[in-house]
């Protein structure tokens, strides 16, 4: 019976230590050499590594095959509908994607596969949905 009480006390102490380490985060005493500092680094390193892995995975998934391009926010709802309608009115075809543009902050970008061939990116004013400029995706040059 005495051995089981000691085991329980050790388990409670270990749990309390782990809770304290997690609460402290990744603050390390800078290599104090004691086992408490090492445990703190190991516990917070493991927790931090899991968080970093999750963040890195989400970022890589959001970037897709863009080769490290900035992640652009897709348009949704009424903004998506109006932007795509305006872009298609100027360039008939099929919408490839529509998003808030990072290269031109404050503009919506709608990429269209034109019916006569080729692709064009149409930049729109988000307040008026008027075409501000275009970019020919094949020639990669700026249009109007």
mmCIF file with all atom_site columns, C-alpha atoms in Angstrom:
data_model
loop_
_atom_site.group_PDB
_atom_site.id
_atom_site.type_symbol
_atom_site.label_atom_id
_atom_site.label_alt_id
_atom_site.label_comp_id
_atom_site.label_asym_id
_atom_site.label_entity_id
_atom_site.label_seq_id
_atom_site.pdbx_PDB_ins_code
_atom_site.Cartn_x
_atom_site.Cartn_y
_atom_site.Cartn_z
_atom_site.occupancy
_atom_site.B_iso_or_equiv
_atom_site.pdbx_formal_charge
_atom_site.auth_seq_id
_atom_site.auth_comp_id
_atom_site.auth_asym_id
_atom_site.auth_atom_id
_atom_site.pdbx_PDB_model_num
ATOM 1   C CA . UNK A 1 1   ? 0.000   0.000  0.000   1.00 0.00 ? 1   UNK A CA 1
ATOM 2   C CA . UNK A 1 2   ? 2.843   2.375  0.771   1.00 0.00 ? 2   UNK A CA 1
ATOM 3   C CA . UNK A 1 3   ? 4.383   1.786  -2.687  1.00 0.00 ? 3   UNK A CA 1
ATOM 4   C CA . UNK A 1 4   ? 1.118   2.653  -4.465  1.00 0.00 ? 4   UNK A CA 1
ATOM 5   C CA . UNK A 1 5   ? 0.845   5.928  -2.516  1.00 0.00 ? 5   UNK A CA 1
ATOM 6   C CA . UNK A 1 6   ? 4.378   6.834  -3.598  1.00 0.00 ? 6   UNK A CA 1
ATOM 7   C CA . UNK A 1 7   ? 3.557   5.971  -7.213  1.00 0.00 ? 7   UNK A CA 1
ATOM 8   C CA . UNK A 1 8   ? 0.443   8.140  -7.055  1.00 0.00 ? 8   UNK A CA 1
ATOM 9   C CA . UNK A 1 9   ? 2.391   11.025 -5.511  1.00 0.00 ? 9   UNK A CA 1
ATOM 10  C CA . UNK A 1 10  ? 5.039   10.725 -8.221  1.00 0.00 ? 10  UNK A CA 1
ATOM 11  C CA . UNK A 1 11  ? 2.371   10.712 -10.949 1.00 0.00 ? 11  UNK A CA 1
ATOM 12  C CA . UNK A 1 12  ? 0.674   13.799 -9.486  1.00 0.00 ? 12  UNK A CA 1
ATOM 13  C CA . UNK A 1 13  ? 4.025   15.580 -9.207  1.00 0.00 ? 13  UNK A CA 1
ATOM 14  C CA . UNK A 1 14  ? 4.900   14.711 -12.797 1.00 0.00 ? 14  UNK A CA 1
ATOM 15  C CA . UNK A 1 15  ? 1.501   15.918 -14.027 1.00 0.00 ? 15  UNK A CA 1
ATOM 16  C CA . UNK A 1 16  ? 1.865   19.188 -12.101 1.00 0.00 ? 16  UNK A CA 1
ATOM 17  C CA . UNK A 1 17  ? 5.355   19.685 -13.555 1.00 0.00 ? 17  UNK A CA 1
ATOM 18  C CA . UNK A 1 18  ? 4.102   19.104 -17.102 1.00 0.00 ? 18  UNK A CA 1
ATOM 19  C CA . UNK A 1 19  ? 1.217   21.537 -16.618 1.00 0.00 ? 19  UNK A CA 1
ATOM 20  C CA . UNK A 1 20  ? 3.685   24.125 -15.335 1.00 0.00 ? 20  UNK A CA 1
ATOM 21  C CA . UNK A 1 21  ? 6.015   23.570 -18.278 1.00 0.00 ? 21  UNK A CA 1
ATOM 22  C CA . UNK A 1 22  ? 3.218   23.931 -20.804 1.00 0.00 ? 22  UNK A CA 1
ATOM 23  C CA . UNK A 1 23  ? 2.006   27.092 -19.050 1.00 0.00 ? 23  UNK A CA 1
ATOM 24  C CA . UNK A 1 24  ? 5.497   28.581 -19.225 1.00 0.00 ? 24  UNK A CA 1
ATOM 25  C CA . UNK A 1 25  ? 5.600   28.092 -22.983 1.00 0.00 ? 25  UNK A CA 1
ATOM 26  C CA . UNK A 1 26  ? 8.959   28.066 -24.666 1.00 0.00 ? 26  UNK A CA 1
ATOM 27  C CA . UNK A 1 27  ? 10.776  30.312 -22.203 1.00 0.00 ? 27  UNK A CA 1
ATOM 28  C CA . UNK A 1 28  ? 14.117  28.722 -21.495 1.00 0.00 ? 28  UNK A CA 1
ATOM 29  C CA . UNK A 1 29  ? 16.520  29.837 -18.793 1.00 0.00 ? 29  UNK A CA 1
ATOM 30  C CA . UNK A 1 30  ? 19.320  29.908 -21.364 1.00 0.00 ? 30  UNK A CA 1
ATOM 31  C CA . UNK A 1 31  ? 21.111  26.642 -20.632 1.00 0.00 ? 31  UNK A CA 1
ATOM 32  C CA . UNK A 1 32  ? 21.170  26.615 -16.854 1.00 0.00 ? 32  UNK A CA 1
ATOM 33  C CA . UNK A 1 33  ? 22.299  23.009 -16.996 1.00 0.00 ? 33  UNK A CA 1
ATOM 34  C CA . UNK A 1 34  ? 19.698  21.674 -14.581 1.00 0.00 ? 34  UNK A CA 1
ATOM 35  C CA . UNK A 1 35  ? 17.261  18.984 -15.614 1.00 0.00 ? 35  UNK A CA 1
ATOM 36  C CA . UNK A 1 36  ? 14.311  21.357 -15.108 1.00 0.00 ? 36  UNK A CA 1
ATOM 37  C CA . UNK A 1 37  ? 15.590  23.654 -17.875 1.00 0.00 ? 37  UNK A CA 1
ATOM 38  C CA . UNK A 1 38  ? 16.182  20.693 -20.155 1.00 0.00 ? 38  UNK A CA 1
ATOM 39  C CA . UNK A 1 39  ? 12.709  19.313 -19.512 1.00 0.00 ? 39  UNK A CA 1
ATOM 40  C CA . UNK A 1 40  ? 11.239  22.749 -20.156 1.00 0.00 ? 40  UNK A CA 1
ATOM 41  C CA . UNK A 1 41  ? 13.032  22.983 -23.488 1.00 0.00 ? 41  UNK A CA 1
ATOM 42  C CA . UNK A 1 42  ? 12.058  19.479 -24.515 1.00 0.00 ? 42  UNK A CA 1
ATOM 43  C CA . UNK A 1 43  ? 8.403   19.857 -23.551 1.00 0.00 ? 43  UNK A CA 1
ATOM 44  C CA . UNK A 1 44  ? 7.983   23.286 -25.104 1.00 0.00 ? 44  UNK A CA 1
ATOM 45  C CA . UNK A 1 45  ? 10.008  22.262 -28.152 1.00 0.00 ? 45  UNK A CA 1
ATOM 46  C CA . UNK A 1 46  ? 7.683   19.344 -28.748 1.00 0.00 ? 46  UNK A CA 1
ATOM 47  C CA . UNK A 1 47  ? 4.576   21.488 -28.314 1.00 0.00 ? 47  UNK A CA 1
ATOM 48  C CA . UNK A 1 48  ? 6.059   24.270 -30.464 1.00 0.00 ? 48  UNK A CA 1
ATOM 49  C CA . UNK A 1 49  ? 7.125   21.801 -33.122 1.00 0.00 ? 49  UNK A CA 1
ATOM 50  C CA . UNK A 1 50  ? 3.591   20.425 -33.383 1.00 0.00 ? 50  UNK A CA 1
ATOM 51  C CA . UNK A 1 51  ? 2.179   23.939 -33.743 1.00 0.00 ? 51  UNK A CA 1
ATOM 52  C CA . UNK A 1 52  ? 4.811   24.913 -36.313 1.00 0.00 ? 52  UNK A CA 1
ATOM 53  C CA . UNK A 1 53  ? 4.185   21.738 -38.292 1.00 0.00 ? 53  UNK A CA 1
ATOM 54  C CA . UNK A 1 54  ? 0.457   22.437 -38.353 1.00 0.00 ? 54  UNK A CA 1
ATOM 55  C CA . UNK A 1 55  ? 1.020   26.067 -39.418 1.00 0.00 ? 55  UNK A CA 1
ATOM 56  C CA . UNK A 1 56  ? 3.540   25.052 -42.067 1.00 0.00 ? 56  UNK A CA 1
ATOM 57  C CA . UNK A 1 57  ? 1.175   22.428 -43.448 1.00 0.00 ? 57  UNK A CA 1
ATOM 58  C CA . UNK A 1 58  ? -1.686  24.904 -43.641 1.00 0.00 ? 58  UNK A CA 1
ATOM 59  C CA . UNK A 1 59  ? 0.535   27.477 -45.352 1.00 0.00 ? 59  UNK A CA 1
ATOM 60  C CA . UNK A 1 60  ? 1.874   24.943 -47.848 1.00 0.00 ? 60  UNK A CA 1
ATOM 61  C CA . UNK A 1 61  ? -1.662  23.770 -48.585 1.00 0.00 ? 61  UNK A CA 1
ATOM 62  C CA . UNK A 1 62  ? -2.856  27.338 -49.099 1.00 0.00 ? 62  UNK A CA 1
ATOM 63  C CA . UNK A 1 63  ? 0.068   28.125 -51.409 1.00 0.00 ? 63  UNK A CA 1
ATOM 64  C CA . UNK A 1 64  ? -0.589  25.039 -53.514 1.00 0.00 ? 64  UNK A CA 1
ATOM 65  C CA . UNK A 1 65  ? 1.602   24.838 -56.611 1.00 0.00 ? 65  UNK A CA 1
ATOM 66  C CA . UNK A 1 66  ? 2.206   28.608 -56.614 1.00 0.00 ? 66  UNK A CA 1
ATOM 67  C CA . UNK A 1 67  ? 5.873   28.130 -55.789 1.00 0.00 ? 67  UNK A CA 1
ATOM 68  C CA . UNK A 1 68  ? 5.775   30.389 -52.737 1.00 0.00 ? 68  UNK A CA 1
ATOM 69  C CA . UNK A 1 69  ? 3.467   33.092 -54.131 1.00 0.00 ? 69  UNK A CA 1
ATOM 70  C CA . UNK A 1 70  ? 1.457   35.108 -51.656 1.00 0.00 ? 70  UNK A CA 1
ATOM 71  C CA . UNK A 1 71  ? -1.822  33.496 -50.720 1.00 0.00 ? 71  UNK A CA 1
ATOM 72  C CA . UNK A 1 72  ? -4.743  35.449 -52.144 1.00 0.00 ? 72  UNK A CA 1
ATOM 73  C CA . UNK A 1 73  ? -8.177  35.441 -50.558 1.00 0.00 ? 73  UNK A CA 1
ATOM 74  C CA . UNK A 1 74  ? -10.846 33.901 -52.813 1.00 0.00 ? 74  UNK A CA 1
ATOM 75  C CA . UNK A 1 75  ? -13.959 35.988 -53.443 1.00 0.00 ? 75  UNK A CA 1
ATOM 76  C CA . UNK A 1 76  ? -17.240 34.677 -52.055 1.00 0.00 ? 76  UNK A CA 1
ATOM 77  C CA . UNK A 1 77  ? -20.905 35.547 -52.076 1.00 0.00 ? 77  UNK A CA 1
ATOM 78  C CA . UNK A 1 78  ? -22.179 38.698 -53.765 1.00 0.00 ? 78  UNK A CA 1
ATOM 79  C CA . UNK A 1 79  ? -18.666 40.084 -54.367 1.00 0.00 ? 79  UNK A CA 1
ATOM 80  C CA . UNK A 1 80  ? -17.713 36.908 -56.249 1.00 0.00 ? 80  UNK A CA 1
ATOM 81  C CA . UNK A 1 81  ? -20.886 36.958 -58.319 1.00 0.00 ? 81  UNK A CA 1
ATOM 82  C CA . UNK A 1 82  ? -20.630 40.645 -59.277 1.00 0.00 ? 82  UNK A CA 1
ATOM 83  C CA . UNK A 1 83  ? -16.904 40.528 -60.011 1.00 0.00 ? 83  UNK A CA 1
ATOM 84  C CA . UNK A 1 84  ? -17.233 37.461 -62.217 1.00 0.00 ? 84  UNK A CA 1
ATOM 85  C CA . UNK A 1 85  ? -20.243 38.903 -64.088 1.00 0.00 ? 85  UNK A CA 1
ATOM 86  C CA . UNK A 1 86  ? -18.383 42.162 -64.766 1.00 0.00 ? 86  UNK A CA 1
ATOM 87  C CA . UNK A 1 87  ? -15.238 40.361 -65.927 1.00 0.00 ? 87  UNK A CA 1
ATOM 88  C CA . UNK A 1 88  ? -17.202 38.003 -68.175 1.00 0.00 ? 88  UNK A CA 1
ATOM 89  C CA . UNK A 1 89  ? -19.069 40.955 -69.698 1.00 0.00 ? 89  UNK A CA 1
ATOM 90  C CA . UNK A 1 90  ? -15.709 42.393 -70.786 1.00 0.00 ? 90  UNK A CA 1
ATOM 91  C CA . UNK A 1 91  ? -14.116 39.039 -71.739 1.00 0.00 ? 91  UNK A CA 1
ATOM 92  C CA . UNK A 1 92  ? -16.523 36.194 -72.555 1.00 0.00 ? 92  UNK A CA 1
ATOM 93  C CA . UNK A 1 93  ? -15.282 32.797 -71.442 1.00 0.00 ? 93  UNK A CA 1
ATOM 94  C CA . UNK A 1 94  ? -15.004 30.674 -68.329 1.00 0.00 ? 94  UNK A CA 1
ATOM 95  C CA . UNK A 1 95  ? -13.905 31.895 -64.897 1.00 0.00 ? 95  UNK A CA 1
ATOM 96  C CA . UNK A 1 96  ? -10.794 30.092 -63.666 1.00 0.00 ? 96  UNK A CA 1
ATOM 97  C CA . UNK A 1 97  ? -10.617 31.884 -60.290 1.00 0.00 ? 97  UNK A CA 1
ATOM 98  C CA . UNK A 1 98  ? -11.627 35.109 -58.579 1.00 0.00 ? 98  UNK A CA 1
ATOM 99  C CA . UNK A 1 99  ? -9.827  36.636 -55.605 1.00 0.00 ? 99  UNK A CA 1
ATOM 100 C CA . UNK A 1 100 ? -8.645  39.718 -53.757 1.00 0.00 ? 100 UNK A CA 1
ATOM 101 C CA . UNK A 1 101 ? -5.423  40.596 -55.539 1.00 0.00 ? 101 UNK A CA 1
ATOM 102 C CA . UNK A 1 102 ? -2.173  40.867 -53.529 1.00 0.00 ? 102 UNK A CA 1
ATOM 103 C CA . UNK A 1 103 ? -0.114  42.315 -56.379 1.00 0.00 ? 103 UNK A CA 1
ATOM 104 C CA . UNK A 1 104 ? -2.635  45.155 -56.725 1.00 0.00 ? 104 UNK A CA 1
ATOM 105 C CA . UNK A 1 105 ? -4.013  45.779 -53.225 1.00 0.00 ? 105 UNK A CA 1
ATOM 106 C CA . UNK A 1 106 ? -7.564  47.066 -53.170 1.00 0.00 ? 106 UNK A CA 1
ATOM 107 C CA . UNK A 1 107 ? -8.551  45.340 -56.434 1.00 0.00 ? 107 UNK A CA 1
ATOM 108 C CA . UNK A 1 108 ? -10.389 42.162 -57.252 1.00 0.00 ? 108 UNK A CA 1
ATOM 109 C CA . UNK A 1 109 ? -8.800  39.839 -59.815 1.00 0.00 ? 109 UNK A CA 1
ATOM 110 C CA . UNK A 1 110 ? -10.803 37.465 -61.992 1.00 0.00 ? 110 UNK A CA 1
ATOM 111 C CA . UNK A 1 111 ? -8.909  35.059 -64.214 1.00 0.00 ? 111 UNK A CA 1
ATOM 112 C CA . UNK A 1 112 ? -10.814 34.074 -67.341 1.00 0.00 ? 112 UNK A CA 1
ATOM 113 C CA . UNK A 1 113 ? -10.173 31.431 -69.972 1.00 0.00 ? 113 UNK A CA 1
ATOM 114 C CA . UNK A 1 114 ? -11.393 33.301 -73.058 1.00 0.00 ? 114 UNK A CA 1
ATOM 115 C CA . UNK A 1 115 ? -13.721 31.629 -75.559 1.00 0.00 ? 115 UNK A CA 1
ATOM 116 C CA . UNK A 1 116 ? -11.422 32.605 -78.444 1.00 0.00 ? 116 UNK A CA 1
ATOM 117 C CA . UNK A 1 117 ? -8.444  31.113 -76.613 1.00 0.00 ? 117 UNK A CA 1
ATOM 118 C CA . UNK A 1 118 ? -5.898  32.306 -74.109 1.00 0.00 ? 118 UNK A CA 1
ATOM 119 C CA . UNK A 1 119 ? -6.347  33.589 -70.597 1.00 0.00 ? 119 UNK A CA 1
ATOM 120 C CA . UNK A 1 120 ? -6.700  37.070 -69.191 1.00 0.00 ? 120 UNK A CA 1
ATOM 121 C CA . UNK A 1 121 ? -6.674  38.393 -65.654 1.00 0.00 ? 121 UNK A CA 1
ATOM 122 C CA . UNK A 1 122 ? -9.219  41.169 -65.196 1.00 0.00 ? 122 UNK A CA 1
ATOM 123 C CA . UNK A 1 123 ? -8.688  43.651 -62.347 1.00 0.00 ? 123 UNK A CA 1
ATOM 124 C CA . UNK A 1 124 ? -11.817 45.302 -60.954 1.00 0.00 ? 124 UNK A CA 1
ATOM 125 C CA . UNK A 1 125 ? -12.601 48.138 -58.574 1.00 0.00 ? 125 UNK A CA 1
ATOM 126 C CA . UNK A 1 126 ? -14.374 46.423 -55.641 1.00 0.00 ? 126 UNK A CA 1
ATOM 127 C CA . UNK A 1 127 ? -16.790 49.353 -55.164 1.00 0.00 ? 127 UNK A CA 1
ATOM 128 C CA . UNK A 1 128 ? -17.948 49.798 -58.750 1.00 0.00 ? 128 UNK A CA 1
ATOM 129 C CA . UNK A 1 129 ? -16.995 46.449 -60.317 1.00 0.00 ? 129 UNK A CA 1
ATOM 130 C CA . UNK A 1 130 ? -15.565 48.341 -63.290 1.00 0.00 ? 130 UNK A CA 1
ATOM 131 C CA . UNK A 1 131 ? -12.537 46.966 -65.124 1.00 0.00 ? 131 UNK A CA 1
ATOM 132 C CA . UNK A 1 132 ? -9.460  48.924 -64.031 1.00 0.00 ? 132 UNK A CA 1
ATOM 133 C CA . UNK A 1 133 ? -6.860  46.988 -66.020 1.00 0.00 ? 133 UNK A CA 1
ATOM 134 C CA . UNK A 1 134 ? -6.161  43.606 -67.547 1.00 0.00 ? 134 UNK A CA 1
ATOM 135 C CA . UNK A 1 135 ? -3.210  41.275 -67.838 1.00 0.00 ? 135 UNK A CA 1
ATOM 136 C CA . UNK A 1 136 ? -2.820  38.863 -70.726 1.00 0.00 ? 136 UNK A CA 1
ATOM 137 C CA . UNK A 1 137 ? -1.758  35.627 -69.071 1.00 0.00 ? 137 UNK A CA 1
ATOM 138 C CA . UNK A 1 138 ? -0.162  34.204 -72.242 1.00 0.00 ? 138 UNK A CA 1
ATOM 139 C CA . UNK A 1 139 ? 2.019   37.244 -72.970 1.00 0.00 ? 139 UNK A CA 1
ATOM 140 C CA . UNK A 1 140 ? 2.225   38.154 -69.266 1.00 0.00 ? 140 UNK A CA 1
ATOM 141 C CA . UNK A 1 141 ? 2.021   41.831 -70.226 1.00 0.00 ? 141 UNK A CA 1
ATOM 142 C CA . UNK A 1 142 ? -0.258  44.526 -68.878 1.00 0.00 ? 142 UNK A CA 1
ATOM 143 C CA . UNK A 1 143 ? -3.283  45.556 -70.892 1.00 0.00 ? 143 UNK A CA 1
ATOM 144 C CA . UNK A 1 144 ? -5.603  48.512 -70.476 1.00 0.00 ? 144 UNK A CA 1
#
